[in-house]
Amino acid sequence: MNQSPTLGQILLERGVITEAQLNAALQRQQETGKLLGEILVENESCTIEDVLMALAEQLRIPYVRLTERMVESDAVARLPADLAYRHQALPLTASNGKIRVAVGDPFNFAAIDDVRIATGLFVEPVLASPSEIRRLVEKHYMQRMMEEAHGGGEDIEVLEEDETEIGDLQRMAKEAVVIQWVNMMLRQAIQDRASDIHIEPFERGWRVRFRIDGVLHEVPAPPKRLQAAVVSRIKIMGNMDIAERRLPQDGRIKLRVSGKEVDLRVSTVPTLFGESVVMRILEKTSVLFGMEELGMLPDTLAKFRRIIKIPHGIILVTGPTGSGKTTTLYAALRETYSVEKKVITIEDPVEYQLDGINQIHVRPKIGLTFANGLRSILRQDPDIIMVGEIRDVETAEIAIHAALTGHLVFSTIHTNDAAGAITRLIDMGIEPFLVASSMEAVLAQRLVRRVCESCAQPEPAKPLMSAGHGLPAPSNRRRGKGCEECKFTGYWGRTGIFELLLLDDDIRTMIVNRATAGEIADAAIKRGMKTMLRDGMEKVEMGLTTIEEVTRVTREDERVLQGVEI
């Protein structure tokens, strides 16, 4: 009788792993007792998909790459939600006395038995990615689980917030269904690459939305009666006061999800129909980009790299909230840091920890403001300083003083374009000659969604009426037609569009003479500054993004592209 090949032999024959990698994994298996596939994945010798495909061949069961269309609602309805969650088993089809179920662990025989008993059908298992099974189980069973646990409940009157006893809220917040739903929501948001979670109460319902690639997408919400319990659960996790529902509160939640460390910044605000909650998701690995990953075109990147290596002066990054300013500053700090330099930051809050860099979290309640913290930093003998944001004239004055006394200062400010940052400082009350003598560069930026690589297709370029605008000729435009990978949006991930204003003697003279932002911008463009619109249009022609994305995030688009056939 022929013996089935081992998992290691199959992976070796497929060329997935080498003999050396297999031997190392077998050695470690003897030492730890772990499964061979688990060790190979931990060692990054292969992927979990490689292991599952090899297991499928070894056990002679199918392996499938799950898609939304494979899951039939009739099959999902046959298996109770608690069993699907407990075993991470996803029903795909049910017919002719058989139910096809996707599992991530082929040796979980208890799952097969429980599904057979619960459905009364013969179980045909197939192997699939555990992360995809979990995502689809949560999607298809989330609302069903709520209804099974609490019934339809349309005839139950929802109490006013002020009529709900605190003890009831504490009890409800600890119910398994509430805890399960909050955990599912957080895990789903992280899997979907969301940057924020919005929970918004209304009179007859409530809404849950994820911000993905800068755009909000609605997801299923539990019944209205669970609103107060879900909010209380989040507040308990964030060490916030669940008894206080009349004042805004801030909290922080630390999680480990699928081996990743994630911080959540929680903000609650009382509204007419309950508390609105926004959670900012800070995944520690997601922001730590290198300079090449920011999305700067080669000429802009070369200029920015050169300017951040000057010994002293102020470099500002400007743009609205959520435009990637912190990511750019962190990349610049990592590029400029060396053991010979002392780097100190003061931030509100410290979003990500950077190795080798001293980071300070402002605490206005005890007097540690940007201005006070910056004064103290200067006594710490730093070479490079990052100020999270210039919000007032006091902080601006100290930052300028630091730049003029031999420090390199990075900071952010909220303006629409690069030239506007200069006039904003003067409007704050800073003398123009101080701005002119301390400022070295201003980088304005926005984030645009990238065309999804999985479903990108060439887009015939329509003629642009670009005469006089300096826009490049059409070349390699693409558009995503929509697929499961990008959730049928046509976009996956984001990249930056940039406008780098470098100060020279002529522009410094204009600043001292109180030139307007428009005059400074015109002068910079004549000296070779590429505007955000121009940068964005070049990325459209490169096939990285679309005209709609560039026009969505830039301000001057409606004027410049008026009459352009898109």
XYZ file of C-alpha atoms in Angstrom:
566
model
C 0.000 0.000 0.000
C 1.451 3.340 -1.066
C 2.112 5.724 1.784
C 0.950 9.338 1.354
C 3.803 11.824 0.938
C 4.541 13.976 3.961
C 3.789 17.686 4.074
C 7.498 18.472 3.872
C 7.963 16.237 0.813
C 5.065 17.905 -1.013
C 6.378 21.416 -0.325
C 9.848 20.311 -1.376
C 8.632 18.748 -4.634
C 6.654 21.888 -5.443
C 9.783 24.004 -4.997
C 8.141 26.027 -2.249
C 10.875 25.319 0.317
C 14.495 24.178 0.187
C 16.053 21.097 1.776
C 17.840 23.339 4.286
C 14.597 25.073 5.300
C 12.863 21.696 5.745
C 15.675 20.284 7.874
C 15.746 23.399 10.057
C 11.968 23.192 10.543
C 12.108 19.445 11.356
C 14.820 20.126 13.926
C 12.729 22.812 15.554
C 9.686 20.547 15.465
C 11.566 17.979 17.554
C 12.519 20.693 20.040
C 9.118 22.398 20.353
C 6.520 19.801 19.335
C 4.824 22.363 17.064
C 3.240 21.460 13.750
C 5.636 21.491 10.799
C 3.469 23.854 8.746
C 3.236 26.297 11.638
C 7.026 26.352 11.993
C 7.592 26.879 8.254
C 5.218 29.854 8.258
C 6.837 31.304 11.401
C 10.262 30.988 9.740
C 8.857 32.745 6.639
C 9.929 29.752 4.559
C 6.477 29.705 2.969
C 2.985 31.175 3.364
C -0.034 29.742 5.146
C -1.612 29.299 1.694
C 1.341 27.139 0.582
C 0.868 24.921 3.648
C -2.902 24.602 3.137
C -2.515 23.680 -0.537
C 0.034 21.021 0.394
C -2.242 19.687 3.148
C -5.130 19.551 0.689
C -3.012 17.434 -1.663
C -1.838 15.210 1.195
C -5.352 14.643 2.587
C -6.989 14.550 -0.869
C -9.519 17.285 -0.092
C -10.120 20.408 -2.203
C -8.451 23.749 -1.490
C -10.422 26.871 -2.469
C -9.671 30.574 -2.613
C -12.798 31.986 -1.051
C -14.852 34.658 -2.765
C -18.131 36.294 -1.800
C -19.985 34.501 -4.583
C -19.142 31.051 -3.196
C -21.244 31.605 -0.056
C -24.942 30.760 -0.441
C -27.331 32.274 2.108
C -29.329 29.013 2.347
C -26.212 27.151 3.471
C -25.341 29.864 6.023
C -28.864 29.677 7.456
C -28.494 25.932 8.151
C -25.568 26.345 10.584
C -26.105 28.231 13.891
C -23.916 31.301 14.388
C -22.314 30.060 17.615
C -21.029 26.890 15.882
C -19.708 28.854 12.911
C -17.804 31.179 15.255
C -16.592 28.467 17.616
C -15.143 26.264 14.872
C -14.460 28.987 12.281
C -16.460 26.950 9.797
C -18.079 28.651 6.801
C -20.961 26.886 4.984
C -20.678 27.386 1.224
C -23.426 25.311 -0.405
C -26.107 22.860 0.737
C -27.916 20.489 -1.619
C -28.730 16.806 -2.163
C -28.220 15.953 1.511
C -24.696 17.459 1.581
C -23.273 20.675 2.992
C -19.943 22.013 1.764
C -18.025 23.733 4.565
C -14.759 25.685 4.416
C -12.391 25.092 7.348
C -8.882 26.310 8.082
C -7.841 23.289 10.153
C -8.371 19.931 8.430
C -7.700 18.050 11.687
C -10.556 19.730 13.596
C -12.736 16.617 13.461
C -14.985 17.991 16.217
C -16.037 20.781 13.845
C -17.069 18.270 11.164
C -19.066 16.233 13.685
C -20.807 19.306 15.155
C -21.778 20.596 11.713
C -23.129 17.155 10.742
C -25.210 16.893 13.939
C -26.486 20.501 13.732
C -27.502 20.323 10.061
C -28.353 16.641 9.661
C -26.364 16.670 6.427
C -23.276 14.880 5.175
C -20.334 17.277 5.540
C -17.943 17.826 2.647
C -14.984 19.828 4.021
C -12.767 22.061 1.891
C -9.631 23.888 2.995
C -9.378 27.675 2.821
C -7.434 30.578 4.314
C -8.321 30.977 8.039
C -8.283 34.786 7.756
C -10.711 34.703 4.813
C -12.971 32.239 6.643
C -13.050 34.523 9.692
C -13.801 37.585 7.561
C -16.713 35.930 5.762
C -18.077 34.222 8.885
C -18.190 37.596 10.608
C -19.789 39.270 7.623
C -22.524 36.644 7.132
C -23.259 35.891 10.775
C -22.885 39.285 12.464
C -26.477 40.450 12.019
C -27.835 36.897 12.298
C -26.102 36.427 15.666
C -27.621 39.639 16.993
C -31.097 38.586 15.942
C -30.698 35.094 17.418
C -29.477 36.518 20.725
C -32.036 39.321 21.058
C -34.859 38.569 18.639
C -36.245 40.991 16.067
C -37.331 43.391 18.806
C -39.040 45.981 16.630
C -41.847 46.240 19.192
C -39.569 47.056 22.149
C -39.361 50.701 23.190
C -35.854 52.101 23.402
C -35.210 53.969 26.632
C -33.763 57.455 26.711
C -30.084 57.459 27.645
C -30.758 59.274 30.921
C -33.321 56.643 31.913
C -30.827 53.776 31.677
C -29.359 52.792 35.029
C -25.571 52.642 35.202
C -25.764 49.159 36.711
C -27.825 48.002 33.723
C -25.277 49.453 31.327
C -22.422 47.692 33.112
C -24.320 44.404 32.998
C -25.286 44.791 29.329
C -21.746 45.818 28.358
C -20.464 42.526 29.791
C -22.956 40.349 27.913
C -21.286 37.888 25.547
C -23.156 39.157 22.490
C -22.006 42.761 23.073
C -18.402 41.772 23.730
C -18.432 39.481 20.675
C -19.858 42.164 18.404
C -17.379 44.850 19.545
C -14.479 42.418 19.069
C -15.754 41.484 15.609
C -16.144 45.119 14.636
C -12.588 45.958 15.720
C -11.104 42.922 13.994
C -13.049 43.586 10.799
C -11.971 47.238 10.750
C -8.321 46.261 11.114
C -8.619 43.565 8.426
C -10.248 46.098 6.094
C -7.349 48.556 6.674
C -9.680 51.148 8.220
C -8.091 54.226 9.755
C -11.183 55.197 11.777
C -14.400 53.663 13.098
C -17.453 55.943 13.392
C -20.444 54.987 15.563
C -23.264 57.508 15.140
C -26.641 57.505 16.951
C -29.874 58.681 15.350
C -33.499 58.770 16.470
C -34.620 55.501 14.887
C -31.339 53.668 14.500
C -27.601 54.028 14.476
C -24.849 53.751 11.947
C -21.397 52.156 11.974
C -18.898 53.224 9.317
C -15.243 52.466 8.581
C -12.972 55.029 6.948
C -10.952 53.062 4.395
C -8.436 54.867 2.184
C -9.933 58.163 3.326
C -13.560 57.356 2.400
C -16.327 56.228 4.790
C -18.072 52.880 4.146
C -21.121 51.708 6.098
C -21.119 48.264 7.751
C -23.984 46.354 9.428
C -24.953 47.635 12.893
C -26.679 45.689 15.702
C -30.236 46.514 16.846
C -30.766 50.032 18.227
C -31.395 48.721 21.754
C -27.748 47.595 22.010
C -26.402 51.078 21.258
C -25.831 52.142 24.885
C -24.319 48.751 25.784
C -21.890 48.801 22.836
C -20.786 52.363 23.639
C -20.362 51.411 27.313
C -18.299 48.372 26.330
C -15.970 50.601 24.275
C -15.724 53.102 27.155
C -14.869 50.321 29.620
C -12.130 49.088 27.274
C -10.778 52.652 27.030
C -10.810 53.236 30.819
C -13.437 55.949 30.446
C -16.284 56.895 32.778
C -19.459 55.114 31.626
C -21.530 57.137 34.100
C -20.623 60.393 32.342
C -22.708 60.700 29.189
C -23.134 64.471 29.066
C -19.523 65.524 28.430
C -16.977 64.581 25.743
C -14.361 62.031 26.791
C -11.124 60.657 25.385
C -9.592 57.230 25.969
C -7.101 54.773 24.608
C -7.358 51.038 23.949
C -4.400 48.720 23.328
C -5.056 45.506 21.430
C -3.211 42.614 19.902
C -5.005 41.415 16.776
C -3.601 38.499 14.772
C -0.182 39.123 16.296
C -0.233 42.864 15.516
C -0.118 45.515 18.224
C -2.805 48.124 17.637
C -3.630 51.315 19.551
C -7.084 52.876 19.376
C -7.662 56.527 20.265
C -11.278 56.795 21.405
C -13.341 59.986 21.390
C -16.955 60.206 22.599
C -19.227 63.237 22.179
C -22.822 63.514 23.480
C -25.415 64.113 20.753
C -29.205 64.421 20.716
C -29.785 60.657 20.526
C -26.808 59.238 22.435
C -23.040 59.319 22.367
C -21.164 59.490 19.075
C -17.945 57.467 19.119
C -14.929 57.766 16.839
C -11.973 55.404 17.164
C -8.722 56.209 15.367
C -6.831 52.981 14.581
C -3.080 53.272 14.987
C -1.374 50.118 13.774
C 2.271 50.395 14.779
C 3.685 48.941 11.567
C 1.447 50.818 9.131
C 2.936 54.299 9.476
C 6.620 53.412 9.558
C 7.272 54.038 5.901
C 10.597 54.781 4.328
C 10.966 57.912 2.221
C 10.540 55.936 -1.014
C 7.132 54.653 0.114
C 5.538 58.074 0.614
C 4.746 58.411 -3.081
C 7.011 61.324 -4.020
C 8.136 61.449 -7.615
C 11.941 61.166 -8.014
C 12.627 64.889 -8.487
C 10.547 65.900 -5.446
C 12.052 63.096 -3.350
C 15.600 64.164 -4.215
C 14.878 67.785 -3.248
C 13.146 66.801 0.003
C 15.955 64.426 0.966
C 18.459 67.190 0.392
C 16.569 69.781 2.445
C 15.977 67.549 5.501
C 19.742 67.104 5.881
C 20.473 70.793 6.471
C 21.893 71.558 9.956
C 19.294 74.119 11.080
C 16.075 75.845 10.054
C 12.346 75.077 9.996
C 10.731 72.566 7.632
C 6.924 72.588 7.711
C 4.535 69.924 6.426
C 1.047 71.256 5.785
C -2.337 69.873 4.860
C -5.730 69.052 6.395
C -6.312 66.386 9.037
C -5.751 62.910 7.600
C -3.459 64.020 4.778
C -0.472 61.959 5.982
C 1.587 64.750 7.585
C 2.660 62.654 10.590
C 3.666 59.757 8.334
C 5.869 62.077 6.273
C 7.478 63.590 9.380
C 8.187 60.167 10.881
C 9.788 59.051 7.608
C 11.931 62.219 7.604
C 12.980 61.667 11.234
C 13.942 58.055 10.562
C 15.969 59.169 7.539
C 17.839 61.919 9.435
C 18.391 59.997 12.691
C 21.822 58.650 13.537
C 23.603 57.822 16.792
C 25.521 61.106 16.480
C 22.313 63.161 16.704
C 19.820 63.670 19.509
C 16.234 63.792 18.264
C 13.309 64.846 20.489
C 9.642 65.116 19.533
C 6.676 66.675 21.307
C 3.353 65.370 20.043
C -0.365 65.358 20.856
C -0.551 62.429 21.197
C 2.499 60.264 20.483
C 0.984 58.071 17.771
C 3.856 55.666 17.103
C 7.046 54.862 18.973
C 10.285 55.466 17.081
C 13.463 53.647 18.106
C 16.277 55.895 19.290
C 14.101 59.016 19.442
C 12.884 60.729 22.632
C 9.135 61.363 22.348
C 7.077 63.583 24.661
C 3.286 63.493 24.985
C 1.745 66.929 25.681
C -0.539 67.115 28.728
C -2.265 70.520 28.795
C -4.191 69.661 31.999
C -0.945 69.683 33.994
C 0.660 72.529 32.053
C 2.721 70.509 29.564
C 1.731 72.366 26.384
C 3.572 72.487 23.073
C 5.150 75.805 24.075
C 6.225 74.739 27.585
C 7.455 71.374 26.363
C 9.415 73.009 23.555
C 11.165 75.317 26.043
C 12.217 72.289 28.081
C 13.366 70.411 24.979
C 15.791 73.200 24.136
C 17.549 72.601 27.480
C 18.040 68.918 26.513
C 20.707 69.769 23.896
C 18.856 68.345 20.860
C 20.040 68.434 17.274
C 16.646 67.794 15.682
C 13.228 68.697 17.108
C 9.783 67.711 15.898
C 6.810 69.760 17.124
C 3.559 67.933 16.417
C 1.712 71.082 15.380
C 2.199 74.854 15.481
C -1.130 75.978 16.923
C -0.356 79.389 18.416
C 2.060 82.294 18.244
C 3.926 81.216 21.390
C 4.817 77.805 19.924
C 5.724 79.416 16.603
C 8.056 81.942 18.292
C 9.896 79.251 20.264
C 10.233 77.033 17.151
C 11.703 79.954 15.201
C 14.072 80.763 18.071
C 15.197 77.106 18.083
C 15.835 77.208 14.319
C 17.807 80.439 14.583
C 19.996 79.010 17.368
C 21.207 76.023 15.373
C 18.445 73.393 15.558
C 16.622 71.621 12.749
C 12.889 71.886 13.483
C 10.142 69.832 11.829
C 6.497 70.717 12.403
C 3.023 70.781 10.852
C 0.493 73.520 10.275
C -2.998 73.496 8.745
C -3.127 75.404 5.448
C -4.374 74.633 1.959
C -1.057 74.950 0.156
C 2.644 75.469 0.767
C 2.699 79.258 0.313
C -0.254 79.611 2.691
C 1.856 78.222 5.560
C 4.202 81.204 5.306
C 1.438 83.816 5.410
C -0.323 81.892 8.214
C 2.710 82.382 10.481
C 2.757 86.103 9.690
C -0.992 86.333 10.354
C -0.349 84.704 13.756
C 1.848 87.672 14.643
C 5.345 86.456 13.731
C 7.516 89.175 12.222
C 8.085 88.557 8.486
C 11.876 88.864 8.808
C 11.885 86.055 11.414
C 9.846 83.811 9.121
C 12.120 84.597 6.176
C 15.337 83.946 8.104
C 14.254 80.697 9.808
C 12.092 78.918 7.210
C 13.795 76.546 4.751
C 10.966 74.639 3.085
C 7.256 73.886 3.171
C 5.805 70.593 1.941
C 2.052 70.571 1.242
C 0.398 67.212 0.689
C -2.821 65.259 0.248
C -3.588 61.540 0.029
C -5.261 60.030 -3.032
C -6.518 56.477 -3.439
C -4.452 54.204 -5.666
C -5.949 52.220 -8.512
C -6.464 48.597 -7.386
C -3.766 46.451 -8.993
C -5.998 43.357 -8.951
C -8.634 44.828 -11.262
C -6.834 47.714 -12.997
C -7.482 48.046 -16.684
C -6.276 50.595 -19.252
C -8.492 53.630 -19.631
C -8.560 55.337 -23.024
C -7.314 58.836 -22.301
C -9.728 61.537 -23.392
C -8.132 64.728 -24.643
C -7.229 67.156 -21.881
C -7.589 70.843 -22.551
C -4.262 71.297 -20.813
C -2.853 74.164 -22.826
C -1.501 76.749 -20.440
C -1.809 74.431 -17.435
C 1.498 72.662 -17.924
C -0.166 69.246 -17.526
C 1.557 66.216 -19.040
C 0.294 64.470 -22.143
C -1.937 61.394 -21.632
C -0.056 58.112 -21.433
C -0.810 55.163 -19.150
C -4.079 55.957 -17.430
C -5.820 53.086 -15.646
C -9.015 52.550 -13.703
C -10.060 49.742 -11.363
C -13.232 48.020 -12.573
C -13.938 46.747 -9.018
C -13.218 43.352 -7.486
C -13.460 41.534 -4.182
C -9.934 42.579 -3.257
C -10.892 46.273 -3.275
C -14.513 45.651 -2.234
C -15.624 46.803 -5.691
C -14.395 50.373 -5.211
C -11.655 50.183 -7.848
C -9.100 51.494 -5.321
C -6.702 49.829 -2.871
C -4.346 51.810 -0.650
C -3.272 55.423 -0.927
C -0.336 57.496 -2.084
C 0.603 61.127 -1.604
C 0.537 64.093 -3.937
C 2.980 66.818 -2.966
C 3.966 70.449 -3.407
C 7.464 71.330 -2.180
C 8.272 75.032 -1.785
C 11.977 75.723 -1.256
C 12.878 79.220 -0.047
C 15.572 81.161 -1.877
C 16.748 84.766 -1.467
C 14.096 86.200 -3.788
C 11.239 84.455 -1.973
C 12.682 85.536 1.403
C 12.654 89.137 0.154
C 9.012 88.729 -0.881
C 8.171 87.426 2.603
C 9.842 90.404 4.289
C 7.820 92.678 1.978
C 4.607 90.866 3.052
C 3.782 89.387 -0.335
C 0.518 87.419 -0.533
C 0.389 83.643 -0.621
C -0.638 83.769 -4.278
C 2.333 85.945 -5.197
C 4.731 83.637 -3.333
C 3.205 80.562 -5.028
C 3.521 82.151 -8.495
C 7.174 82.992 -7.842
C 7.885 79.451 -6.604
C 6.219 77.900 -9.670
C 8.434 80.031 -11.933
C 11.417 78.631 -10.011
C 10.337 75.049 -10.666
C 7.895 74.214 -7.867
C 5.454 71.501 -8.927
C 1.942 72.121 -7.562
C -0.104 69.367 -5.928
C -2.447 69.425 -8.914
C 0.427 68.952 -11.354
C 1.909 66.195 -9.185
C -1.474 64.483 -9.031
C -2.023 64.720 -12.776
C 1.374 63.140 -13.427
C 0.302 60.233 -11.210
C -2.943 59.964 -13.184
C -0.949 59.664 -16.400
C 1.307 57.057 -14.724
C -1.786 54.957 -13.939
C -1.411 55.282 -10.160
C -4.680 57.124 -9.472
C -7.594 58.774 -11.281
C -8.594 62.322 -12.152
C -11.598 62.002 -9.830
C -9.285 61.301 -6.896
C -7.027 64.260 -7.651
C -9.981 66.600 -8.033
C -11.510 65.236 -4.808
C -8.577 66.200 -2.608
C -7.178 69.338 -4.241
C -8.688 72.767 -3.819
C -7.812 74.526 -7.051
C -9.023 71.672 -9.273
C -12.391 73.241 -10.083
C -10.755 76.396 -11.366
C -7.883 74.789 -13.274
C -9.810 71.860 -14.724
C -12.944 73.815 -15.555
C -13.901 72.858 -19.084
C -11.578 69.855 -19.141
C -13.237 66.766 -20.633
C -12.821 63.980 -18.046
